[in-house]
Short mmCIF file of C-alpha atoms in Angstrom, two decimals:
data_model
loop_
_atom_site.label_atom_id
_atom_site.label_comp_id
_atom_site.label_asym_id
_atom_site.label_seq_id
_atom_site.Cartn_x
_atom_site.Cartn_y
_atom_site.Cartn_z
CA UNK A 18 141.40 96.72 104.93
CA UNK A 19 139.96 99.23 107.40
CA UNK A 20 137.72 98.13 110.23
CA UNK A 21 134.47 99.69 108.95
CA UNK A 22 134.90 97.81 105.66
CA UNK A 23 135.33 94.56 107.57
CA UNK A 24 132.14 95.25 109.43
CA UNK A 25 130.18 96.08 106.27
CA UNK A 26 131.51 92.95 104.59
CA UNK A 27 130.62 90.75 107.56
CA UNK A 28 127.15 92.28 107.63
CA UNK A 29 126.73 91.62 103.91
CA UNK A 30 127.75 87.97 104.29
CA UNK A 31 125.46 87.46 107.27
CA UNK A 32 122.58 89.04 105.39
CA UNK A 33 123.27 86.94 102.28
CA UNK A 34 123.12 83.79 104.40
CA UNK A 35 119.92 85.02 106.03
CA UNK A 36 118.35 85.89 102.67
CA UNK A 37 119.02 82.33 101.50
CA UNK A 38 117.16 80.92 104.50
CA UNK A 39 114.28 83.40 104.18
CA UNK A 40 113.96 82.82 100.42
CA UNK A 41 113.97 79.05 100.85
CA UNK A 42 111.22 79.39 103.45
CA UNK A 43 109.13 81.56 101.13
CA UNK A 44 109.64 79.07 98.27
CA UNK A 45 108.45 76.21 100.48
CA UNK A 46 105.44 78.08 101.85
CA UNK A 47 103.16 77.85 98.84
CA UNK A 48 99.92 76.68 100.37
CA UNK A 49 97.39 79.51 100.10
CA UNK A 50 94.66 79.12 102.70
CA UNK A 51 93.31 80.58 105.87
CA UNK A 52 94.83 79.37 109.12
CA UNK A 53 93.94 78.95 112.76
CA UNK A 54 96.09 81.21 114.95
CA UNK A 55 96.07 80.66 118.70
CA UNK A 56 97.38 83.26 121.14
CA UNK A 57 97.62 81.83 124.62
CA UNK A 58 99.82 82.08 127.74
CA UNK A 59 99.62 84.43 130.72
CA UNK A 60 101.48 87.37 129.18
CA UNK A 61 100.19 90.60 127.75
CA UNK A 62 99.38 90.87 124.03
CA UNK A 63 96.85 88.16 123.17
CA UNK A 64 93.70 90.21 122.62
CA UNK A 65 95.89 93.11 121.51
CA UNK A 66 97.41 90.98 118.73
CA UNK A 67 93.93 89.85 117.70
CA UNK A 68 92.87 93.50 117.43
CA UNK A 69 95.98 94.21 115.36
CA UNK A 70 94.94 91.43 112.97
CA UNK A 71 91.43 92.89 112.74
CA UNK A 72 92.88 96.30 111.85
CA UNK A 73 95.10 94.69 109.22
CA UNK A 74 92.34 92.66 107.55
CA UNK A 75 89.93 95.61 107.56
CA UNK A 76 92.67 97.68 105.94
CA UNK A 77 92.37 95.49 102.85
CA UNK A 78 88.59 95.68 102.88
CA UNK A 79 88.00 92.12 104.11
CA UNK A 80 84.92 91.16 106.10
CA UNK A 81 85.74 90.56 109.76
CA UNK A 82 83.72 88.98 112.57
CA UNK A 83 84.72 89.45 116.23
CA UNK A 84 83.16 87.59 119.15
CA UNK A 85 84.37 88.59 122.60
CA UNK A 86 83.67 85.91 125.17
CA UNK A 87 83.99 87.33 128.74
CA UNK A 88 84.73 91.00 128.16
CA UNK A 89 82.09 93.22 126.75
CA UNK A 90 80.62 95.85 128.97
CA UNK A 91 83.66 98.07 129.27
CA UNK A 92 84.33 100.85 126.85
CA UNK A 93 87.46 100.16 124.87
CA UNK A 94 89.56 102.15 122.47
CA UNK A 95 89.74 99.65 119.64
CA UNK A 96 85.98 99.25 119.65
CA UNK A 97 85.53 103.03 119.58
CA UNK A 98 87.66 103.27 116.50
CA UNK A 99 86.91 100.09 114.57
CA UNK A 100 83.15 100.06 114.94
CA UNK A 101 82.90 103.67 113.80
CA UNK A 102 84.63 103.24 110.47
CA UNK A 103 82.56 104.15 107.38
CA UNK A 104 80.35 101.14 106.65
CA UNK A 105 80.55 101.00 102.86
CA UNK A 106 84.32 100.64 102.95
CA UNK A 107 84.81 98.43 106.00
CA UNK A 108 82.85 95.39 107.06
CA UNK A 109 83.22 94.62 110.76
CA UNK A 110 80.75 92.57 112.77
CA UNK A 111 81.52 92.88 116.47
CA UNK A 112 79.62 90.91 119.11
CA UNK A 113 80.08 90.60 122.84
CA UNK A 114 78.84 88.52 125.73
CA UNK A 115 77.94 91.73 127.48
CA UNK A 116 77.90 90.20 130.94
CA UNK A 117 81.02 91.74 132.47
CA UNK A 118 83.96 89.65 133.63
CA UNK A 119 82.82 86.32 134.95
CA UNK A 120 84.43 86.82 138.34
CA UNK A 121 82.22 89.88 138.76
CA UNK A 122 78.97 88.13 137.92
CA UNK A 123 79.68 84.78 139.65
CA UNK A 124 76.57 83.49 137.91
CA UNK A 125 77.31 80.29 136.00
CA UNK A 126 73.95 79.93 134.27
CA UNK A 127 73.71 83.54 133.09
CA UNK A 128 77.28 83.43 131.77
CA UNK A 129 76.70 80.12 130.06
CA UNK A 130 73.56 81.36 128.34
CA UNK A 131 75.31 84.52 127.18
CA UNK A 132 78.28 82.51 125.90
CA UNK A 133 76.04 80.12 123.99
CA UNK A 134 74.07 82.97 122.42
CA UNK A 135 77.35 84.51 121.28
CA UNK A 136 78.63 81.17 120.01
CA UNK A 137 75.54 80.72 117.84
CA UNK A 138 76.49 83.97 116.04
CA UNK A 139 80.10 82.86 115.70
CA UNK A 140 78.99 79.54 114.21
CA UNK A 141 77.17 81.40 111.43
CA UNK A 142 80.29 83.47 110.69
CA UNK A 143 82.37 80.25 110.59
CA UNK A 144 80.16 79.08 107.71
CA UNK A 145 80.21 82.35 105.79
CA UNK A 146 82.41 82.27 102.67
CA UNK A 147 82.56 86.07 102.63
CA UNK A 148 84.02 86.35 106.13
CA UNK A 149 87.81 86.47 105.82
CA UNK A 150 88.68 86.66 109.51
CA UNK A 151 86.85 85.35 112.57
CA UNK A 152 88.19 86.38 115.99
CA UNK A 153 87.10 84.29 118.98
CA UNK A 154 88.49 86.45 121.76
CA UNK A 155 88.86 84.76 125.17
CA UNK A 156 87.31 81.59 123.76
CA UNK A 157 89.49 79.45 126.03
CA UNK A 158 87.52 80.61 129.10
CA UNK A 159 84.18 79.71 127.50
CA UNK A 160 85.58 76.25 126.73
CA UNK A 161 87.40 75.69 130.00
CA UNK A 162 84.29 76.66 132.01
CA UNK A 163 82.33 74.16 129.87
CA UNK A 164 79.92 76.83 128.67
CA UNK A 165 80.38 75.55 125.11
CA UNK A 166 80.59 72.05 123.73
CA UNK A 167 84.23 71.41 122.88
CA UNK A 168 83.47 69.00 120.04
CA UNK A 169 81.02 71.37 118.40
CA UNK A 170 83.51 74.26 118.54
CA UNK A 171 86.35 72.18 117.12
CA UNK A 172 84.22 70.90 114.26
CA UNK A 173 82.85 74.32 113.37
CA UNK A 174 86.39 75.68 113.16
CA UNK A 175 87.68 72.74 111.14
CA UNK A 176 84.76 72.87 108.69
CA UNK A 177 85.07 76.61 107.99
CA UNK A 178 85.67 77.90 104.43
CA UNK A 179 89.20 77.22 103.17
CA UNK A 180 90.11 80.89 102.81
CA UNK A 181 88.94 81.91 106.28
CA UNK A 182 91.38 82.62 109.11
CA UNK A 183 90.39 82.15 112.75
CA UNK A 184 92.19 83.88 115.61
CA UNK A 185 91.58 82.40 119.07
CA UNK A 186 92.82 84.08 122.25
CA UNK A 187 92.86 83.29 125.94
CA UNK A 188 94.92 81.82 128.75
CA UNK A 189 95.10 78.13 129.36
CA UNK A 190 94.39 76.77 125.87
CA UNK A 191 94.06 72.99 126.08
CA UNK A 192 95.94 70.60 123.80
CA UNK A 193 92.94 70.02 121.50
CA UNK A 194 92.98 73.72 120.57
CA UNK A 195 96.72 73.63 119.94
CA UNK A 196 96.16 70.56 117.77
CA UNK A 197 93.74 72.30 115.41
CA UNK A 198 95.82 75.50 115.23
CA UNK A 199 98.36 76.12 112.46
CA UNK A 200 100.13 78.80 114.46
CA UNK A 201 100.42 78.87 118.24
CA UNK A 202 102.13 81.72 120.07
CA UNK A 203 102.41 81.47 123.80
CA UNK A 204 102.76 84.88 125.41
CA UNK A 205 104.99 84.44 128.45
CA UNK A 206 104.85 87.17 131.07
CA UNK A 207 108.49 87.82 131.94
CA UNK A 208 107.36 91.02 133.69
CA UNK A 209 104.01 92.74 134.10
CA UNK A 210 103.57 96.37 135.16
CA UNK A 211 100.27 95.57 136.91
CA UNK A 212 102.08 93.23 139.33
CA UNK A 213 104.43 96.11 140.15
CA UNK A 214 101.57 98.31 141.29
CA UNK A 215 101.07 100.25 138.07
CA UNK A 216 97.42 100.73 137.09
CA UNK A 217 96.06 99.31 133.82
CA UNK A 218 96.04 102.22 131.44
CA UNK A 219 93.33 103.69 129.27
CA UNK A 220 94.19 103.55 125.57
CA UNK A 221 96.94 101.02 126.24
CA UNK A 222 95.50 98.11 128.23
CA UNK A 223 91.89 98.62 127.16
CA UNK B 116 71.12 68.95 146.12
CA UNK B 117 71.01 68.24 142.39
CA UNK B 118 74.16 68.09 140.36
CA UNK B 119 73.63 71.32 138.32
CA UNK B 120 73.20 73.25 141.57
CA UNK B 121 76.46 71.83 142.87
CA UNK B 122 78.19 72.99 139.74
CA UNK B 123 76.71 76.48 139.91
CA UNK B 124 77.68 76.70 143.59
CA UNK B 125 81.24 75.56 142.92
CA UNK B 126 81.48 78.07 140.07
CA UNK B 127 80.23 80.83 142.34
CA UNK B 128 82.79 79.98 145.03
CA UNK B 129 85.64 79.81 142.52
CA UNK B 130 84.61 83.14 141.05
CA UNK B 131 84.31 84.74 144.50
CA UNK B 132 87.84 83.61 145.30
CA UNK B 133 89.04 84.92 141.96
CA UNK B 134 87.27 88.26 142.47
CA UNK B 135 89.10 88.68 145.77
CA UNK B 136 92.45 88.22 144.06
CA UNK B 137 91.57 90.48 141.14
CA UNK B 138 90.18 93.21 143.42
CA UNK B 139 93.27 93.08 145.63
CA UNK B 140 95.44 93.48 142.52
CA UNK B 141 93.43 96.48 141.34
CA UNK B 142 93.65 98.04 144.81
CA UNK B 143 97.44 97.66 144.82
CA UNK B 144 97.91 98.96 141.27
CA UNK B 145 97.47 102.65 141.91
CA UNK B 146 100.41 104.18 140.13
CA UNK B 147 99.14 106.16 137.12
CA UNK B 148 101.87 106.55 134.52
CA UNK B 149 102.95 105.45 131.09
CA UNK B 150 104.94 102.24 130.87
CA UNK B 151 107.50 100.56 128.65
CA UNK B 152 106.06 97.40 127.06
CA UNK B 153 108.42 95.00 125.33
CA UNK B 154 107.18 92.29 122.94
CA UNK B 155 109.99 89.90 122.08
CA UNK B 156 110.55 86.21 121.29
CA UNK B 157 110.39 84.33 118.00
CA UNK B 158 106.61 83.75 117.91
CA UNK B 159 103.92 85.55 115.96
CA UNK B 160 102.13 88.54 117.43
CA UNK B 161 104.74 91.15 118.37
CA UNK B 162 104.15 93.80 115.70
CA UNK B 163 100.51 92.74 115.57
CA UNK B 164 100.09 93.49 119.29
CA UNK B 165 101.79 96.86 118.80
CA UNK B 166 99.29 97.67 116.02
CA UNK B 167 96.47 96.61 118.32
CA UNK B 168 97.75 99.07 120.92
CA UNK B 169 97.91 101.83 118.30
CA UNK B 170 94.29 101.15 117.33
CA UNK B 171 93.27 101.23 120.97
CA UNK B 172 95.05 104.51 121.80
CA UNK B 173 93.76 106.20 118.64
CA UNK B 174 90.27 105.08 119.60
CA UNK B 175 90.45 107.40 122.60
CA UNK B 176 91.82 110.25 120.49
CA UNK B 177 95.38 110.08 121.84
CA UNK B 178 98.38 111.16 119.75
CA UNK B 179 100.40 108.19 118.54
CA UNK B 180 103.84 107.96 116.95
CA UNK B 181 104.98 104.82 115.12
CA UNK B 182 108.53 104.17 113.88
CA UNK B 183 109.06 100.95 111.93
CA UNK B 184 112.71 99.94 111.89
CA UNK B 185 113.33 97.30 109.16
CA UNK B 186 109.95 96.96 107.48
CA UNK B 187 108.59 99.79 105.46
CA UNK B 188 108.30 99.30 101.73
CA UNK B 189 105.58 96.71 101.75
CA UNK B 190 101.97 97.67 101.64
CA UNK B 191 100.22 96.63 104.78
CA UNK B 192 96.62 96.49 105.91
CA UNK B 193 96.99 98.31 109.19
CA UNK B 194 98.80 101.19 107.48
CA UNK B 195 96.09 101.41 104.85
CA UNK B 196 93.47 101.77 107.51
CA UNK B 197 95.18 103.74 110.27
CA UNK B 198 96.89 106.36 108.13
CA UNK B 199 93.65 107.12 106.30
CA UNK B 200 91.57 107.99 109.34
CA UNK B 201 90.11 111.51 109.42
CA UNK B 202 92.88 113.82 110.63
CA UNK B 203 90.96 116.13 112.92
CA UNK B 204 89.77 113.24 115.06
CA UNK B 205 92.83 110.98 115.04
CA UNK B 206 96.48 111.91 115.41
CA UNK B 207 98.82 109.26 114.04
CA UNK B 208 102.40 109.92 112.97
CA UNK B 209 103.77 106.91 111.09
CA UNK B 210 107.38 106.73 109.93
CA UNK B 211 109.38 103.95 108.30
CA UNK B 212 112.93 103.14 107.38
CA UNK B 213 111.73 102.49 103.85
CA UNK B 214 114.71 100.37 102.88
CA UNK B 215 113.09 96.94 102.68
CA UNK B 216 114.09 94.06 104.94
CA UNK B 217 117.75 94.23 105.77
CA UNK B 218 118.45 90.75 104.40
CA UNK B 219 117.26 92.00 101.04
CA UNK B 220 119.45 95.09 100.95
CA UNK B 221 122.60 93.60 102.52
CA UNK B 222 123.91 97.15 102.71
CA UNK B 223 125.07 98.00 106.22
CA UNK B 224 125.77 101.69 105.67
CA UNK B 225 122.51 102.45 103.88
CA UNK B 226 120.50 100.61 106.53
CA UNK B 227 122.38 102.32 109.33
CA UNK B 228 121.81 105.77 107.85
CA UNK B 229 118.11 105.04 107.36
CA UNK B 230 117.79 103.72 110.92
CA UNK B 231 119.52 106.76 112.36
CA UNK B 232 117.31 109.14 110.37
CA UNK B 233 114.25 107.33 111.70
CA UNK B 234 115.61 107.35 115.25
CA UNK B 235 116.06 111.12 115.15
CA UNK B 236 112.31 111.42 114.53
CA UNK B 237 111.52 108.95 117.32
CA UNK B 238 113.72 110.92 119.72
CA UNK B 239 111.60 114.03 119.12
CA UNK B 240 108.42 112.03 119.81
CA UNK B 241 109.98 110.68 123.02
CA UNK B 242 110.24 114.29 124.26
CA UNK B 243 106.75 115.34 123.23
CA UNK B 244 104.33 115.71 126.15
CA UNK B 245 101.37 115.44 123.78
CA UNK B 246 102.38 112.04 122.41
CA UNK B 247 100.63 109.37 124.48
CA UNK B 248 102.05 106.31 122.73
CA UNK B 249 105.36 105.76 120.93
CA UNK B 250 105.81 102.47 119.05
CA UNK B 251 109.36 101.45 118.17
CA UNK B 252 108.61 98.47 115.93
CA UNK B 253 111.51 96.06 115.32
CA UNK B 254 113.81 98.29 117.37
CA UNK B 255 115.74 95.25 118.61
CA UNK B 256 117.23 94.72 115.13
CA UNK B 257 118.41 98.31 114.87
CA UNK B 258 120.08 97.92 118.28
CA UNK B 259 121.50 94.43 117.77
CA UNK B 260 123.02 95.46 114.41
CA UNK B 261 124.58 98.45 116.21
CA UNK B 262 122.89 100.93 113.90
CA UNK B 263 121.85 102.94 116.95
CA UNK B 264 123.69 103.87 120.11
CA UNK B 265 122.30 101.69 122.89
CA UNK B 266 122.96 104.24 125.63
CA UNK B 267 121.28 107.04 123.72
CA UNK B 268 118.17 104.93 123.06
CA UNK B 269 117.89 103.79 126.68
CA UNK B 270 118.24 107.34 128.00
CA UNK B 271 115.71 108.78 125.56
CA UNK B 272 113.17 106.16 126.63
CA UNK B 273 113.86 106.64 130.34
CA UNK B 274 113.64 110.43 130.11
CA UNK B 275 110.31 110.47 128.24
CA UNK B 276 107.26 112.29 129.68
CA UNK B 277 105.73 110.47 132.66
CA UNK B 278 102.39 109.84 130.94
CA UNK B 279 103.87 108.42 127.74
CA UNK B 280 103.83 104.70 126.98
CA UNK B 281 106.48 103.11 124.75
CA UNK B 282 105.93 99.80 122.95
CA UNK B 283 109.08 98.08 121.66
CA UNK B 284 108.96 95.00 119.44
CA UNK B 285 111.45 92.59 117.90
CA UNK B 286 113.19 89.27 118.38
CA UNK B 287 116.25 88.92 120.53
CA UNK B 288 115.74 91.79 122.97
CA UNK B 289 118.83 92.07 125.16
CA UNK B 290 118.74 92.24 128.92
CA UNK B 291 119.19 96.05 129.04
CA UNK B 292 115.87 96.45 127.18
CA UNK B 293 114.14 94.01 129.52
CA UNK B 294 115.57 96.00 132.43
CA UNK B 295 114.00 99.29 131.36
CA UNK B 296 110.64 97.68 130.47
CA UNK B 297 107.73 97.54 132.93
CA UNK B 298 106.02 94.76 131.01
CA UNK B 299 107.82 92.08 129.00
CA UNK B 300 105.92 89.47 126.99
CA UNK B 301 107.93 86.84 125.24
CA UNK B 302 106.03 85.37 122.30
CA UNK B 303 107.06 81.72 122.06
CA UNK B 304 106.38 79.99 118.73
CA UNK B 305 104.92 76.64 119.73
CA UNK B 306 103.85 76.19 116.10
CA UNK B 307 104.10 78.39 113.01
CA UNK B 308 102.04 77.86 109.84
CA UNK B 309 104.85 79.28 107.69
CA UNK B 310 107.19 76.45 108.78
CA UNK B 311 104.49 73.98 107.69
CA UNK B 312 104.51 75.29 104.14
CA UNK B 313 101.59 77.69 104.43
CA UNK B 314 102.17 81.07 102.79
CA UNK B 315 102.09 84.29 104.80
CA UNK B 316 98.65 85.70 104.22
CA UNK B 317 97.49 89.13 103.05
CA UNK B 318 95.36 90.88 105.64
CA UNK B 319 96.53 88.49 108.35
CA UNK B 320 100.33 88.44 108.39
CA UNK B 321 100.79 91.84 106.75
#
């Protein structure tokens, strides 16, 4: 038997074994419902993954609600594109705190009021049967700064419609958020260009 | 001094300290160039973050090239949306292996040929000054299965135009990929709904 045949045969066996595992997983995963997905950690990709999910859900024509706690006065590429899609076909509701990063404002009361106003919109979306995806971007800050009532947020998420998915992003998610999430990915920064003196880049980082 | 004032004052001081750190970071990060961003690990959010980056770059009108190694015969929401944007305004070049997941095909030679054909397109994009963002989705599989020549891939990425950013995704990235990356985020699966018996969801997971 020649060496390439060996290799092909080994690959086939490995893939057969893998297929068995994947198929068994698919067979087990039968529960059809929306989930809570939490992206946390200090690495890059949390908001970016949320935006990817928004793009995906919109691509199937689902109604999407985005609330951005913290960010909101900067121009950003995804907002340019996603909020300018033809309205009949795509249904995106995008809301922001609009108060700049909190370390720029340094004003606790103004930030808290803005966060609470935004939360009241999110709470409505979390009760809307027609909204397929709710993104609570940077929610962890609003919770960790005690702008929002933790109990109220947890309950609103838990009492949402069965088919609705919620994506939460932000550093420093506390255990109670991990507890209510079905999926938790922690983005670990093994390396970050910014720390190496490379500027955050238009169209990539924002 | 009343308690709320204390709190506001403490918040202000914390935010002032934080602003100092953030501003110092921005002042240091002066190098303007494209980077290599690597999303790896076994958690959710790698491809999704890449798609978020694509949405962001397109939103500024930049030319984007996407090569999906592995996936490619399934319908997916982001493809529906992004490949149907008006062509004059957005410039997206999306290519796939189109051979289904490799554990379905179990055919080493067919997968290898498909991966190499796709790589030859990616290599052209990696030389194109007009392409702002190149996404090599699930590239780690194509490398780890030895479908592609590691040295050739590394050199093509390193020799790309200075202003071009490359996003690489996939589990099990080897050290040589981490070495050439400017930013590495490892997505750690702290929890995954799929393992708990919840089906992968249309418009969210694909």
